[in-house]
Structures are given as C-alpha cells and as structure tokens.
Coordinates of C-alpha atoms in Angstrom, one line a residue:
M28 CA 7.4 23.3 -13.5
R29 CA 6.3 21.4 -10.4
F30 CA 2.8 19.7 -10.4
N31 CA 1.0 19.4 -7.1
L32 CA -1.2 16.4 -6.1
R33 CA -4.4 18.1 -7.4
W34 CA -3.0 18.3 -11.0
K35 CA -1.6 14.8 -10.8
M36 CA -5.0 13.4 -9.9
A37 CA -6.7 15.5 -12.6
L38 CA -4.2 14.2 -15.1
I39 CA -5.0 10.6 -14.0
G40 CA -8.7 11.3 -14.8
V41 CA -8.2 13.4 -17.9
L42 CA -6.0 10.8 -19.7
P43 CA -8.7 8.1 -19.9
L44 CA -11.2 10.8 -20.9
L45 CA -9.0 11.9 -23.7
F46 CA -8.5 8.3 -24.7
Y47 CA -12.3 7.8 -24.7
V48 CA -12.9 10.8 -26.9
F49 CA -10.1 9.8 -29.3
S50 CA -11.6 6.3 -29.5
G51 CA -15.1 7.7 -30.2
I52 CA -13.7 9.9 -33.0
Y53 CA -11.8 7.0 -34.4
S54 CA -14.9 4.9 -34.3
L55 CA -16.9 7.5 -36.2
T56 CA -14.1 7.7 -38.8
E57 CA -14.2 4.0 -39.2
L58 CA -18.0 4.1 -39.4
E59 CA -17.8 6.6 -42.3
K60 CA -15.4 4.3 -44.0
V61 CA -17.9 1.4 -43.5
N62 CA -20.7 3.5 -44.8
K63 CA -18.7 4.4 -47.8
T64 CA -17.9 0.7 -48.4
M65 CA -21.6 -0.2 -48.0
A66 CA -22.5 2.5 -50.5
D67 CA -20.0 1.1 -52.9
E68 CA -21.4 -2.4 -52.4
V69 CA -24.9 -1.2 -52.9
Y70 CA -23.8 0.5 -56.1
G71 CA -22.0 -2.7 -57.0
V72 CA -25.1 -4.8 -56.6
S73 CA -27.2 -2.2 -58.5
A74 CA -24.5 -1.8 -61.2
R75 CA -24.3 -5.5 -61.9
S76 CA -28.0 -6.0 -62.0
T77 CA -28.4 -2.9 -64.1
S78 CA -25.7 -4.1 -66.5
L79 CA -27.4 -7.4 -66.8
I80 CA -30.8 -5.8 -67.5
L81 CA -29.2 -3.4 -70.1
N82 CA -27.4 -6.2 -71.8
A83 CA -30.6 -8.3 -71.8
D84 CA -32.4 -5.2 -73.4
R85 CA -29.6 -5.0 -76.0
D86 CA -29.9 -8.8 -76.7
L87 CA -33.6 -8.3 -77.0
Y88 CA -33.1 -5.5 -79.4
Q89 CA -30.6 -7.5 -81.5
A90 CA -33.0 -10.4 -81.6
Y91 CA -35.7 -8.0 -82.8
S92 CA -33.3 -6.8 -85.5
A93 CA -32.5 -10.4 -86.5
Y94 CA -36.3 -10.9 -86.8
Q95 CA -36.6 -7.9 -89.0
Y96 CA -33.9 -9.2 -91.3
L97 CA -35.6 -12.6 -91.4
A98 CA -39.1 -11.3 -91.9
L99 CA -38.7 -8.3 -94.1
G100 CA -35.3 -8.8 -95.9
E101 CA -34.5 -10.6 -99.1
L102 CA -32.0 -13.2 -97.7
K103 CA -30.5 -16.3 -99.1
E104 CA -30.7 -19.6 -97.3
A105 CA -27.2 -19.3 -95.9
D106 CA -28.0 -15.8 -94.6
K107 CA -31.3 -16.9 -93.2
K108 CA -29.5 -19.6 -91.3
V109 CA -27.0 -17.1 -89.9
W110 CA -29.7 -14.7 -88.8
N111 CA -31.7 -17.5 -87.3
D112 CA -28.7 -18.4 -85.2
V113 CA -28.2 -14.7 -84.2
F114 CA -31.9 -14.5 -83.3
S115 CA -31.8 -17.7 -81.2
Q116 CA -28.5 -16.8 -79.6
N117 CA -29.7 -13.3 -78.6
L118 CA -32.9 -14.7 -77.2
K119 CA -30.9 -17.2 -75.1
E120 CA -28.5 -14.6 -73.9
A121 CA -31.3 -12.2 -73.0
D122 CA -33.0 -15.0 -71.0
D123 CA -29.7 -16.0 -69.3
R124 CA -29.0 -12.4 -68.3
V125 CA -32.4 -11.9 -66.8
N126 CA -32.1 -15.2 -64.9
E127 CA -28.7 -14.1 -63.6
A128 CA -30.1 -10.7 -62.5
K129 CA -33.0 -12.6 -60.8
A130 CA -30.5 -14.8 -58.9
I131 CA -28.7 -11.6 -57.7
F132 CA -32.1 -10.2 -56.6
E133 CA -32.8 -13.4 -54.7
A134 CA -29.3 -13.4 -53.0
N135 CA -29.8 -9.8 -51.9
K136 CA -33.5 -10.2 -51.0
L137 CA -34.6 -7.7 -53.6
L138 CA -37.5 -9.7 -55.1
E139 CA -39.8 -8.0 -52.5
L140 CA -38.6 -4.6 -53.4
Q141 CA -41.6 -2.4 -54.2
S142 CA -42.0 0.4 -56.6
E143 CA -42.5 4.0 -55.4
D144 CA -46.3 3.8 -55.7
G145 CA -46.3 0.4 -54.1
S146 CA -48.3 -1.1 -56.9
T147 CA -45.8 -3.8 -57.9
T148 CA -42.6 -5.6 -56.7
M149 CA -39.4 -6.6 -58.3
G150 CA -40.5 -10.3 -58.4
Q151 CA -43.7 -9.4 -60.1
L152 CA -41.9 -7.2 -62.7
I153 CA -39.5 -10.1 -63.4
Q154 CA -42.4 -12.6 -63.7
N155 CA -44.2 -10.2 -66.1
F156 CA -41.1 -9.7 -68.2
E157 CA -40.5 -13.5 -68.4
A158 CA -44.1 -14.1 -69.4
D159 CA -44.0 -11.3 -72.1
F160 CA -40.6 -12.3 -73.3
S161 CA -41.5 -16.0 -73.6
A162 CA -44.7 -15.1 -75.4
W163 CA -42.9 -12.8 -77.8
A164 CA -40.1 -15.3 -78.5
S165 CA -42.6 -18.1 -79.1
F166 CA -44.8 -16.0 -81.2
V167 CA -41.9 -14.6 -83.4
S168 CA -40.4 -18.1 -83.7
G169 CA -43.7 -19.6 -84.9
E170 CA -44.4 -16.8 -87.3
L171 CA -40.9 -17.0 -88.8
Q172 CA -41.4 -20.8 -89.3
S173 CA -44.8 -20.3 -90.9
G174 CA -43.6 -17.4 -93.1
T175 CA -46.3 -15.0 -91.9
A176 CA -44.1 -12.9 -89.7
A177 CA -44.2 -9.9 -92.1
A178 CA -47.9 -9.8 -92.0
K179 CA -48.0 -9.7 -88.2
D180 CA -45.1 -7.3 -87.8
A181 CA -47.2 -4.7 -86.0
E182 CA -48.4 -7.2 -83.4
I183 CA -44.8 -8.5 -83.0
H184 CA -43.5 -5.0 -82.6
E185 CA -46.2 -4.3 -80.0
Q186 CA -45.3 -7.4 -77.9
Y187 CA -41.6 -6.4 -78.3
E188 CA -42.2 -3.0 -76.9
K189 CA -44.2 -4.5 -74.0
A190 CA -41.3 -6.8 -73.1
R191 CA -38.8 -3.9 -73.3
T192 CA -41.1 -1.8 -71.1
G193 CA -40.8 -4.5 -68.4
L194 CA -37.0 -4.3 -68.6
D195 CA -37.3 -0.5 -68.3
E196 CA -39.5 -0.8 -65.2
I197 CA -36.9 -3.2 -63.7
F198 CA -34.1 -0.8 -64.5
N199 CA -36.0 2.2 -63.0
L200 CA -36.9 0.2 -59.8
L201 CA -33.2 -0.8 -59.4
D202 CA -32.1 2.8 -59.8
S203 CA -34.6 4.0 -57.3
Y204 CA -33.5 1.3 -54.9
A205 CA -29.9 2.3 -55.2
K206 CA -30.6 5.9 -54.5
Q207 CA -32.9 5.1 -51.6
Q208 CA -30.3 2.8 -50.0
I209 CA -27.6 5.5 -50.3
T210 CA -30.0 8.1 -48.8
D211 CA -30.9 5.7 -45.9
S212 CA -27.3 4.9 -45.2
N213 CA -26.3 8.6 -45.1
Q214 CA -29.2 9.3 -42.7
Q215 CA -28.2 6.3 -40.5
L216 CA -24.6 7.6 -40.5
A217 CA -25.8 11.1 -39.5
S218 CA -28.0 9.7 -36.8
T219 CA -25.2 7.4 -35.5
K220 CA -22.7 10.3 -35.5
T221 CA -25.2 12.5 -33.6
G222 CA -25.9 9.8 -31.0
N223 CA -22.1 9.1 -30.7
Y224 CA -21.3 12.8 -30.2
V225 CA -24.2 13.1 -27.6
G226 CA -22.9 10.0 -25.8
M227 CA -19.4 11.3 -25.8
A228 CA -20.6 14.6 -24.4
I229 CA -22.7 12.9 -21.7
A230 CA -19.8 10.5 -20.8
T231 CA -17.4 13.5 -20.7
L232 CA -19.6 15.4 -18.4
L233 CA -20.1 12.4 -16.1
L234 CA -16.4 11.6 -16.0
A235 CA -15.5 15.3 -15.4
A236 CA -18.1 15.4 -12.5
L237 CA -16.7 12.1 -11.1
I238 CA -13.1 13.4 -11.4
Y239 CA -14.1 16.7 -9.7
F240 CA -15.8 15.0 -6.8
L241 CA -13.0 12.5 -6.4
I242 CA -10.3 15.2 -6.4
R243 CA -12.5 17.3 -4.0
S244 CA -12.8 14.4 -1.6
V245 CA -9.1 13.5 -1.7
M246 CA -8.0 17.1 -1.4
K247 CA -10.4 17.7 1.5
T248 CA -8.7 14.9 3.5
V249 CA -5.2 16.0 2.3
S250 CA -6.0 19.5 3.4
A251 CA -7.2 18.4 6.8
V252 CA -4.0 16.3 7.3
K253 CA -1.9 19.2 6.1
T254 CA -3.6 21.6 8.5
R255 CA -3.1 19.3 11.5
T256 CA 0.5 18.5 10.7
K257 CA 1.3 22.2 10.3
L258 CA -0.3 22.9 13.7
V259 CA 1.8 20.1 15.2
A260 CA 4.9 21.5 13.6
E261 CA 4.1 24.9 15.2
G262 CA 3.7 23.2 18.6
D263 CA -0.1 23.4 18.7
L264 CA -1.8 20.1 19.7
T265 CA -5.3 21.6 20.3
S266 CA -6.8 20.5 17.0
E267 CA -10.2 18.8 17.4
R268 CA -10.9 15.3 16.1
N269 CA -13.4 14.7 13.3
V270 CA -16.8 13.5 14.3
K271 CA -17.1 11.2 11.3
Y272 CA -14.5 9.7 9.0
S273 CA -14.9 8.3 5.4
K274 CA -14.9 4.6 5.2
D275 CA -11.8 4.3 3.0
E276 CA -8.0 4.6 3.1
L277 CA -8.3 8.5 3.3
G278 CA -10.5 8.3 6.4
D279 CA -8.2 5.7 8.0
S280 CA -5.2 8.1 7.3
L281 CA -7.0 11.1 8.9
R282 CA -8.1 8.9 11.9
S283 CA -4.5 7.8 12.4
V284 CA -3.3 11.4 12.3
D285 CA -5.8 12.4 15.0
E286 CA -4.9 9.4 17.1
M287 CA -1.2 10.2 16.8
I288 CA -1.9 13.8 17.9
G289 CA -3.8 12.5 20.9
V290 CA -0.9 10.3 21.9
L291 CA 1.6 13.2 21.5
K292 CA -0.8 15.4 23.6
R293 CA -0.9 12.8 26.4
L294 CA 2.8 12.2 26.3
L295 CA 3.7 15.9 26.4
S296 CA 1.2 16.5 29.2
S297 CA 2.8 13.8 31.2
I298 CA 6.3 15.2 30.6
S299 CA 5.1 18.7 31.5
T300 CA 3.5 17.4 34.7
N301 CA 6.6 15.5 35.7
A302 CA 8.7 18.5 34.9
K303 CA 6.6 20.6 37.3
H304 CA 7.1 17.9 39.9
V305 CA 10.8 18.0 39.4
A306 CA 10.8 21.8 39.6
A307 CA 8.8 21.7 42.8
S308 CA 11.1 19.0 44.3
T309 CA 14.2 21.1 43.3
N310 CA 12.6 24.2 44.9
Q311 CA 12.0 22.2 48.1
L312 CA 15.6 20.9 48.1
N313 CA 16.8 24.5 47.8
I314 CA 14.5 25.7 50.7
V315 CA 15.6 22.7 52.9
S316 CA 19.3 23.4 52.1
Q317 CA 18.9 27.1 53.1
E318 CA 17.2 26.1 56.3
S319 CA 20.0 23.6 57.0
S320 CA 22.6 26.3 56.3
T321 CA 20.8 28.7 58.7
A322 CA 20.7 26.0 61.4
S323 CA 24.4 25.3 60.9
Q324 CA 25.1 29.0 61.3
H325 CA 23.0 29.0 64.5
V326 CA 25.1 26.1 65.9
A327 CA 28.3 27.9 65.0
A328 CA 27.1 31.0 66.8
N329 CA 26.3 29.0 69.9
I330 CA 29.7 27.3 69.9
Q331 CA 31.3 30.7 69.6
E332 CA 29.4 31.9 72.6
V333 CA 30.5 28.8 74.5
T334 CA 34.1 29.6 73.6
S335 CA 33.7 33.2 74.8
G336 CA 32.2 32.0 78.1
T337 CA 35.0 29.6 78.5
E338 CA 37.5 32.4 78.0
V339 CA 35.7 34.6 80.6
Q340 CA 35.8 31.6 82.9
A341 CA 39.6 31.2 82.4
R342 CA 40.2 34.8 83.2
S343 CA 38.2 34.5 86.4
A344 CA 40.2 31.5 87.4
E345 CA 43.4 33.4 86.9
E346 CA 42.2 36.2 89.2
T347 CA 41.2 33.6 91.8
A348 CA 44.7 32.0 91.7
K349 CA 46.3 35.4 92.5
A350 CA 44.0 35.8 95.5
I351 CA 44.6 32.3 96.7
D352 CA 48.5 32.8 96.6
E353 CA 48.1 35.1 99.7
M354 CA 46.4 32.3 101.7
A355 CA 47.6 29.4 103.8
V356 CA 47.6 25.7 103.3
G357 CA 43.9 25.6 102.7
I358 CA 44.3 28.1 99.9
Q359 CA 47.0 25.8 98.3
R360 CA 44.4 23.1 97.9
L361 CA 42.1 25.6 96.4
A362 CA 44.8 26.6 94.0
E363 CA 45.4 23.0 92.9
N364 CA 41.6 22.6 92.3
T365 CA 41.6 25.9 90.4
S366 CA 44.5 24.7 88.3
A367 CA 42.7 21.5 87.5
S368 CA 39.6 23.6 86.6
A369 CA 41.8 25.7 84.3
E370 CA 43.1 22.5 82.6
Q371 CA 39.5 21.3 82.1
S372 CA 38.5 24.6 80.8
A373 CA 41.4 24.5 78.3
A374 CA 40.3 21.0 77.2
T375 CA 36.8 22.3 76.9
A376 CA 38.1 25.2 74.7
V377 CA 40.0 22.7 72.5
E378 CA 36.9 20.5 72.1
A379 CA 34.8 23.6 71.4
G380 CA 37.3 24.5 68.6
Q381 CA 37.1 21.1 67.2
G382 CA 33.3 21.4 67.2
Q383 CA 33.6 24.7 65.4
E384 CA 35.8 23.2 62.7
A385 CA 33.3 20.3 62.3
L386 CA 30.6 22.8 61.8
G387 CA 32.7 24.6 59.2
R388 CA 33.1 21.4 57.3
L389 CA 29.4 20.9 57.6
V390 CA 28.7 24.3 56.1
V391 CA 31.1 23.5 53.2
Q392 CA 29.3 20.2 52.8
M393 CA 26.0 22.0 52.6
G394 CA 27.5 24.2 49.9
Q395 CA 28.5 21.2 47.9
I396 CA 24.9 19.8 48.3
K397 CA 23.6 23.1 46.9
E398 CA 26.0 22.8 43.9
V399 CA 24.9 19.3 43.2
I400 CA 21.3 20.3 43.3
G401 CA 22.0 23.1 40.9
Q402 CA 23.6 20.7 38.5
L403 CA 20.6 18.4 38.9
A404 CA 18.3 21.4 37.9
G405 CA 20.5 21.9 34.8
M406 CA 20.1 18.3 33.9
I407 CA 16.3 18.6 34.2
E408 CA 16.3 21.6 31.9
T409 CA 18.4 19.6 29.4
L410 CA 15.8 16.8 29.6
E411 CA 13.1 19.2 28.8
Q412 CA 15.0 20.5 25.7
R413 CA 15.6 16.9 24.6
S414 CA 11.9 16.2 24.9
Q415 CA 11.0 19.2 22.7
Q416 CA 13.5 17.9 20.1
I417 CA 11.9 14.5 20.2
G418 CA 8.5 16.1 19.7
S419 CA 9.8 18.0 16.7
I420 CA 11.3 14.9 15.1
A421 CA 8.1 13.0 15.8
E422 CA 6.2 15.7 13.9
N423 CA 8.6 15.3 11.0
I424 CA 8.0 11.5 11.0
T425 CA 4.3 12.2 11.1
A426 CA 4.6 14.5 8.0
F427 CA 6.7 11.9 6.2
A428 CA 4.2 9.1 7.0
N429 CA 1.3 11.2 5.7
Q430 CA 3.0 12.0 2.5
T431 CA 4.0 8.4 2.1
N432 CA 0.4 7.3 2.5
I433 CA -0.8 9.9 0.0
L434 CA 1.9 9.0 -2.5
S435 CA 1.1 5.3 -2.0
L436 CA -2.6 6.1 -2.7
N437 CA -1.5 8.0 -5.9
A438 CA 0.6 5.0 -6.9
S439 CA -2.4 2.7 -6.4
I440 CA -4.8 4.9 -8.4
E441 CA -2.3 5.4 -11.2
A442 CA -1.5 1.7 -11.4
A443 CA -5.2 0.9 -11.5
R444 CA -6.1 3.4 -14.2
A445 CA -2.9 4.0 -16.2
G446 CA -3.0 0.6 -17.9
E447 CA -0.2 0.4 -20.3
Q448 CA 0.8 4.0 -19.6
G449 CA 2.7 3.0 -16.4
R450 CA 5.5 5.5 -16.4
G451 CA 3.7 7.7 -13.9
F452 CA 3.8 4.8 -11.4
A453 CA 7.6 4.8 -11.6
V454 CA 7.7 8.5 -10.7
V455 CA 5.4 8.0 -7.7
A456 CA 7.4 5.0 -6.6
G457 CA 10.6 7.1 -6.7
E458 CA 8.9 9.7 -4.5
I459 CA 7.9 7.0 -2.0
R460 CA 11.5 5.7 -1.8
K461 CA 12.8 9.3 -1.1
L462 CA 10.2 9.7 1.6
A463 CA 11.1 6.3 3.1
A464 CA 14.8 7.4 3.2
S465 CA 13.8 10.6 5.0
S466 CA 11.7 8.7 7.5
L467 CA 14.8 6.5 8.2
E468 CA 17.0 9.5 8.8
S469 CA 14.4 11.0 11.2
A470 CA 14.2 7.6 13.0
D471 CA 18.0 7.6 13.4
S472 CA 17.8 11.2 14.8
I473 CA 15.2 10.1 17.3
H474 CA 17.3 7.1 18.3
Q475 CA 20.3 9.4 18.9
L476 CA 18.3 11.9 20.9
V477 CA 16.7 9.2 23.0
A478 CA 20.1 7.7 23.6
E479 CA 21.4 11.1 24.7
T480 CA 18.3 11.6 26.9
R481 CA 18.9 8.3 28.6
G482 CA 22.5 9.3 29.2
E483 CA 21.4 12.6 30.7
I484 CA 18.9 10.7 32.9
A485 CA 21.7 8.3 33.9
G486 CA 23.8 11.4 34.8
A487 CA 20.9 12.7 36.9
S488 CA 20.7 9.4 38.7
G489 CA 24.5 9.6 39.3
Y490 CA 24.1 13.1 40.7
M491 CA 21.3 11.9 42.9
A492 CA 23.5 9.1 44.3
R493 CA 26.3 11.7 44.9
T494 CA 23.7 13.9 46.7
L495 CA 22.8 11.0 48.9
E496 CA 26.5 10.3 49.7
E497 CA 27.1 14.0 50.5
V498 CA 24.0 13.9 52.8
Q499 CA 25.5 10.8 54.5
R500 CA 28.8 12.6 55.0
G501 CA 26.9 15.5 56.5
N502 CA 25.2 13.2 58.9
N503 CA 28.6 11.8 59.9
L504 CA 30.0 15.2 60.5
V505 CA 27.0 16.2 62.7
E506 CA 27.5 12.9 64.6
E507 CA 31.1 13.9 65.3
L508 CA 29.9 17.4 66.4
R509 CA 27.4 15.7 68.8
N510 CA 30.3 13.6 70.3
S511 CA 32.5 16.6 70.7
L512 CA 29.7 18.5 72.5
T513 CA 29.1 15.5 74.8
V514 CA 32.7 15.7 75.9
I515 CA 32.3 19.4 76.4
V516 CA 29.3 18.8 78.6
A517 CA 31.1 16.2 80.7
A518 CA 34.1 18.5 81.1
I519 CA 31.9 21.3 82.2
D520 CA 30.2 19.0 84.7
T521 CA 33.5 18.0 86.2
M522 CA 34.7 21.6 86.3
T523 CA 31.4 22.6 88.1
G524 CA 32.0 20.0 90.9
Q525 CA 35.5 21.2 91.4
L526 CA 34.3 24.8 91.7
Q527 CA 31.7 23.8 94.2
E528 CA 34.4 22.1 96.3
N529 CA 36.5 25.3 96.1
S530 CA 33.5 27.3 97.1
A531 CA 33.1 25.2 100.3
I532 CA 36.7 25.7 101.2
T533 CA 36.6 29.5 100.7
E534 CA 33.7 29.8 103.1
Q535 CA 36.1 29.0 105.9
M536 CA 38.4 31.8 104.9
S537 CA 38.6 35.4 106.0
A538 CA 38.3 38.7 104.3
S539 CA 39.8 37.5 101.0
S540 CA 37.1 34.8 100.6
E541 CA 34.7 37.5 99.4
E542 CA 36.9 38.2 96.4
V543 CA 37.2 34.5 95.8
N544 CA 33.4 34.0 96.1
A545 CA 32.8 36.8 93.6
S546 CA 35.1 35.2 91.2
M547 CA 33.6 31.8 91.7
D548 CA 30.1 33.2 91.2
Q549 CA 31.1 34.6 88.0
A550 CA 32.7 31.3 86.9
A551 CA 29.5 29.4 88.0
S552 CA 27.4 31.8 86.0
S553 CA 29.5 31.3 82.9
A554 CA 29.4 27.6 83.4
A555 CA 25.6 27.6 83.6
A556 CA 25.4 29.8 80.5
N557 CA 27.7 27.4 78.7
L558 CA 25.5 24.5 79.7
E559 CA 22.4 26.2 78.3
R560 CA 24.2 27.0 75.1
T561 CA 25.4 23.4 74.9
E562 CA 21.8 22.2 75.2
S563 CA 20.8 24.7 72.4
V564 CA 23.6 23.3 70.2
A565 CA 22.2 19.7 70.8
A566 CA 18.7 20.9 69.8
A567 CA 20.0 22.6 66.7
T568 CA 21.8 19.3 65.9
E569 CA 18.6 17.4 66.2
E570 CA 16.9 19.9 63.8
Q571 CA 19.8 19.5 61.4
L572 CA 19.3 15.7 61.4
A573 CA 15.6 16.2 60.6
L574 CA 16.5 18.6 57.8
M575 CA 18.9 16.0 56.3
E576 CA 16.2 13.4 56.4
S577 CA 13.9 15.8 54.5
I578 CA 16.6 16.3 51.9
A579 CA 17.0 12.6 51.5
S580 CA 13.2 12.2 51.0
A581 CA 13.1 15.0 48.4
A582 CA 16.1 13.4 46.6
S583 CA 14.3 10.0 46.5
Q584 CA 11.1 11.7 45.1
L585 CA 13.2 13.4 42.4
D586 CA 14.8 10.1 41.5
G587 CA 11.3 8.6 41.1
V588 CA 10.3 11.5 38.8
A589 CA 13.5 10.9 36.7
R590 CA 12.5 7.2 36.3
E591 CA 9.0 8.3 35.2
L592 CA 10.5 10.6 32.6
N593 CA 12.7 7.8 31.4
R594 CA 9.7 5.5 31.0
E595 CA 7.8 8.2 29.1
V596 CA 10.7 8.7 26.7
N597 CA 11.0 5.0 26.2
Y598 CA 7.5 5.1 24.7
F599 CA 9.2 5.8 21.3
K600 CA 10.5 2.8 19.4
V601 CA 14.0 3.3 18.2
N602 CA 15.0 -0.2 17.1

C-alpha cells in the first residue's frame, strides 16, 4: 500500500499524540501504585501506633492483674516479690510503649490530629492518659506499700478504667485517622485521574486541530504547485501568480514555481516571435526567388527574340547578295560589305547563344538557391521541435525540483519531531536521492538537446553561407551575361554602319537598287528591334542585380534571427 504526503504528515503528528496519551496512561498507572503505597504506609503508621497502644493496654491490664494478686491474694513473700516485679515491669512497658507511640505521632505530625467532634486532639489524649496513668500507678504503688490497697480497690479500679478509657480514645482516633487518610487519598487519586483525562482530551483536541491546520496549509501549497506543474506539462503557461505568499519555505517554493513559469513564458514568447520572423524572412526569400526566376525568363525571351531577328537579318543579307551578283564593280564592293555584315551577324548570333547559355545557368543557379532556402526552412522547423522538447524537459526538471523541495521539507519535519524514531527520515532521504538522480538524467537530456540544437543552428549558418556563395555566383553569371550583351551591341553597331554605307552605294544604282533598298530596310528594321531588345535585356539584368541584393539582405536578417534563437537557447545552463 502506497501512502501519499497527506498520510505521511498525519502520521508524523499522530505518533507524538499517541506517545503523549501512552505516557499519560502510564503516569496514571504509576500514580495508582503510589497511592496504594501511600495507603500501605498510612496503614503501617496506624498499625504500629495501634499495636503499641494495644500492647500498652495489655501491659496496663497485666499490671492491674498483678495488683489484684498483691492486694487480694494470699501470697508468700517470695510470690509477692515476683508479682511486684511483674507489676513494676508492666507499668514500665506500658509507659515505654505509650512514649514510643507518642514519638511516632510527633514524627508524622499527628499530635494535632483532632477527634471527629473537634473537642480534643491526639496530644491532649496522650497528655490525659499519661496524667491518669501516672496517678493510678503512684496511687496503686502507695497503697500496696501501705497495705491498704484492698480497702481502696473500688477507687483503684475506677482510676484504672479511666486510664484504659484514654487508651481506647487514642485507639479510636487512630482508626478514624487511618480511614480518613485512605478516603482522602482515594478522592485525590480520582480527582487527579479526572484532571489528567481532561488534560489529555484537551491536549489531544489541540494537537489534532494543529495537525489538521498544518496538513491543510501544506497540502494547499502542494496542490497549487501540483496544479501549476500539471498545466505546464500540458503546455499551458497562462496560470496566474498568487497575490500573497506565506512567509515560510512553502511560500518560497510556490513563489519560485510562479517565477519559473514566468521565465518559461517569456522564453517561449521570444522563441515564437523569432520563429515568426524566420518564417516571414523565408517567405520573402521565396517571393524574391520567384521574381528573380521570372526576370531571368524574361531575359531569356528577349535573347531569343534577338536571335530570331538576327536570323531574319541573315536571310535578308543572303537575298541582297543574290541581287548584287548581277551588278558591276560597285555591286562587288557592296557584296564585300554584305559579307562582312553576315560575318558580324554570325558573331552576334554566337554571342547571343552564349548569353542564352549563361541565362540557363542562372536559372539553374536560382533553382539551387530555392533548394537551399527549402533546406533552411526545414532546419527552422527542426529548431522549433527542439525548443518544444527543451520546454518539456524543463517542465520535468521543475516537477522533480518541486518534489525534492517537498520531500526535503518532510525530512526536516520528521527529523525534528521523530526524535529517536528516525527510521522515517531514512525513507525520505532515499526518495530525495532518487529524485536527485532523475533530475541529473533530465539535465543530461537537456544538455544533449541543446548540443543538437546548436549543431542544427550551426548547420543553418552553413546553409546561409552557402546561400550567399550561390548568390555571388549568380551575380558573376549575370556579369558575364552583361559583357556578352555589350559585345552584341557593339557588333550590331558595326553592322549598322556597314549597312548604311551599302545603302549609300545602292542609291547610285538602277532598277535593282529598289530590291536592295527593300532588303536593307528590312535589315535595318531588324537591327533597330535587336537594339531595343538588347536595352530591355540590360534593364532586366539591372533588375536581377537588385533582386540578388534583396536576397542577400533577407539572408543576413535570417542569420541574425538564427543567432537570436541560439542566444535564447543558451539561457539554459547545461554544465
């Protein structure tokens, strides 16, 4: 059977309570024994005193018997001497026993003991007996010596009875005293037992109330900590802080839990905000990449149109060459210029082809950039998952820390109250060691996750560097395209001059010049269109360069966000 914290704390309070009740019952038992011992002692004092008084009465009776033998009997001298000795000895023994009883009364302070009606005391009874006894002994001794004892037997008997009556009164007073002492002792014992039971009942109620309120206070704090940690384990960090905390270790523990939840809330909010920034930057990179790809396609289309115009121009030059073959020497020069124009057009076509290939490589490069950006987005998602795992482990560490604090408090309470019964402290200490081991395992897990997260962030930085390199390569390719297009423009300019010269020569010709003029007009129109398209290609190239700079800026911003995430993750101590 497993006991929770409430039962353990109740056990800590109930054990001293049971010990108190046991000690009270044991004290009452011992008190009864003491009362019995006191009763025995009272009986002992009374019995010794009573025995002395009874023996004194017997000695007095024997002395009176010896007197009767001496006064009324027919005795010889030897017998008289014997009875005189018996008479004297009994008188002496009676007096000694009364004196011994008096000494006992003085030792136990019984001389002031009063009779039931309060008319006399033990001391007065003893004094009266001693006076009557001395008077009787002197009177009998004198009468025996004078030989007149028989004549005064009635008076002697009367004094004898008076002395014996004093002894009876002493005996009766002793018996009453013994009975009264036993009665008072029993009443005192009953009163003491009643008071003791009432005290134990009151102490039990007070201790039970104290235990109840203590357990209630502790369990209230434990319940609040348990509720907060459960919400954190479920991913809910919206629990409100307490307005007031108790001024003890329990209040400090609850305050620490609330502060820890606040730190986690701020940390996760920062991570969430940075993740949104990363997502926005990634989206911007995708948009810019799409725009760059569109611009590159536009450049490729313009180059294709330039190539088509050049082909049309080449066909027109061939037709012009056929017409010029029918002409004279002037037409020969025109043919040479046309041939040179054809060569320039071919070179232009070659340069245009190279420009088209460069644009193809640029498109491939843009695709690689998109792929790198996709990998970077995957890395960001991995970072988010790692952050969630770190939060989960942090919650476990929080739960372990709370339980460790609670068990430490249990150990302190049990160590303070258990006394010699310290075995419960060993159990609590064992639980603390287990929780400490669990905390170390969780700390190792956090260390590994943080290390992996740093590795992922380093990988993201590597991908960012690769992205920058790819962008630089794209810029180089665009530069090559610009140079190729410059050569194309120069070649077209040269070809235009030559065609103008051919046009001047053909103006001097006859009927075939119209055909030549028509062909030349078509070639000039194609050249002009090629020039316009070349300028459009240059503008598209400028736009491409601007887009590349925007990609570089977004990549730099993304790298800053990655560093911010790394700094937030380093908030946890792993060493």
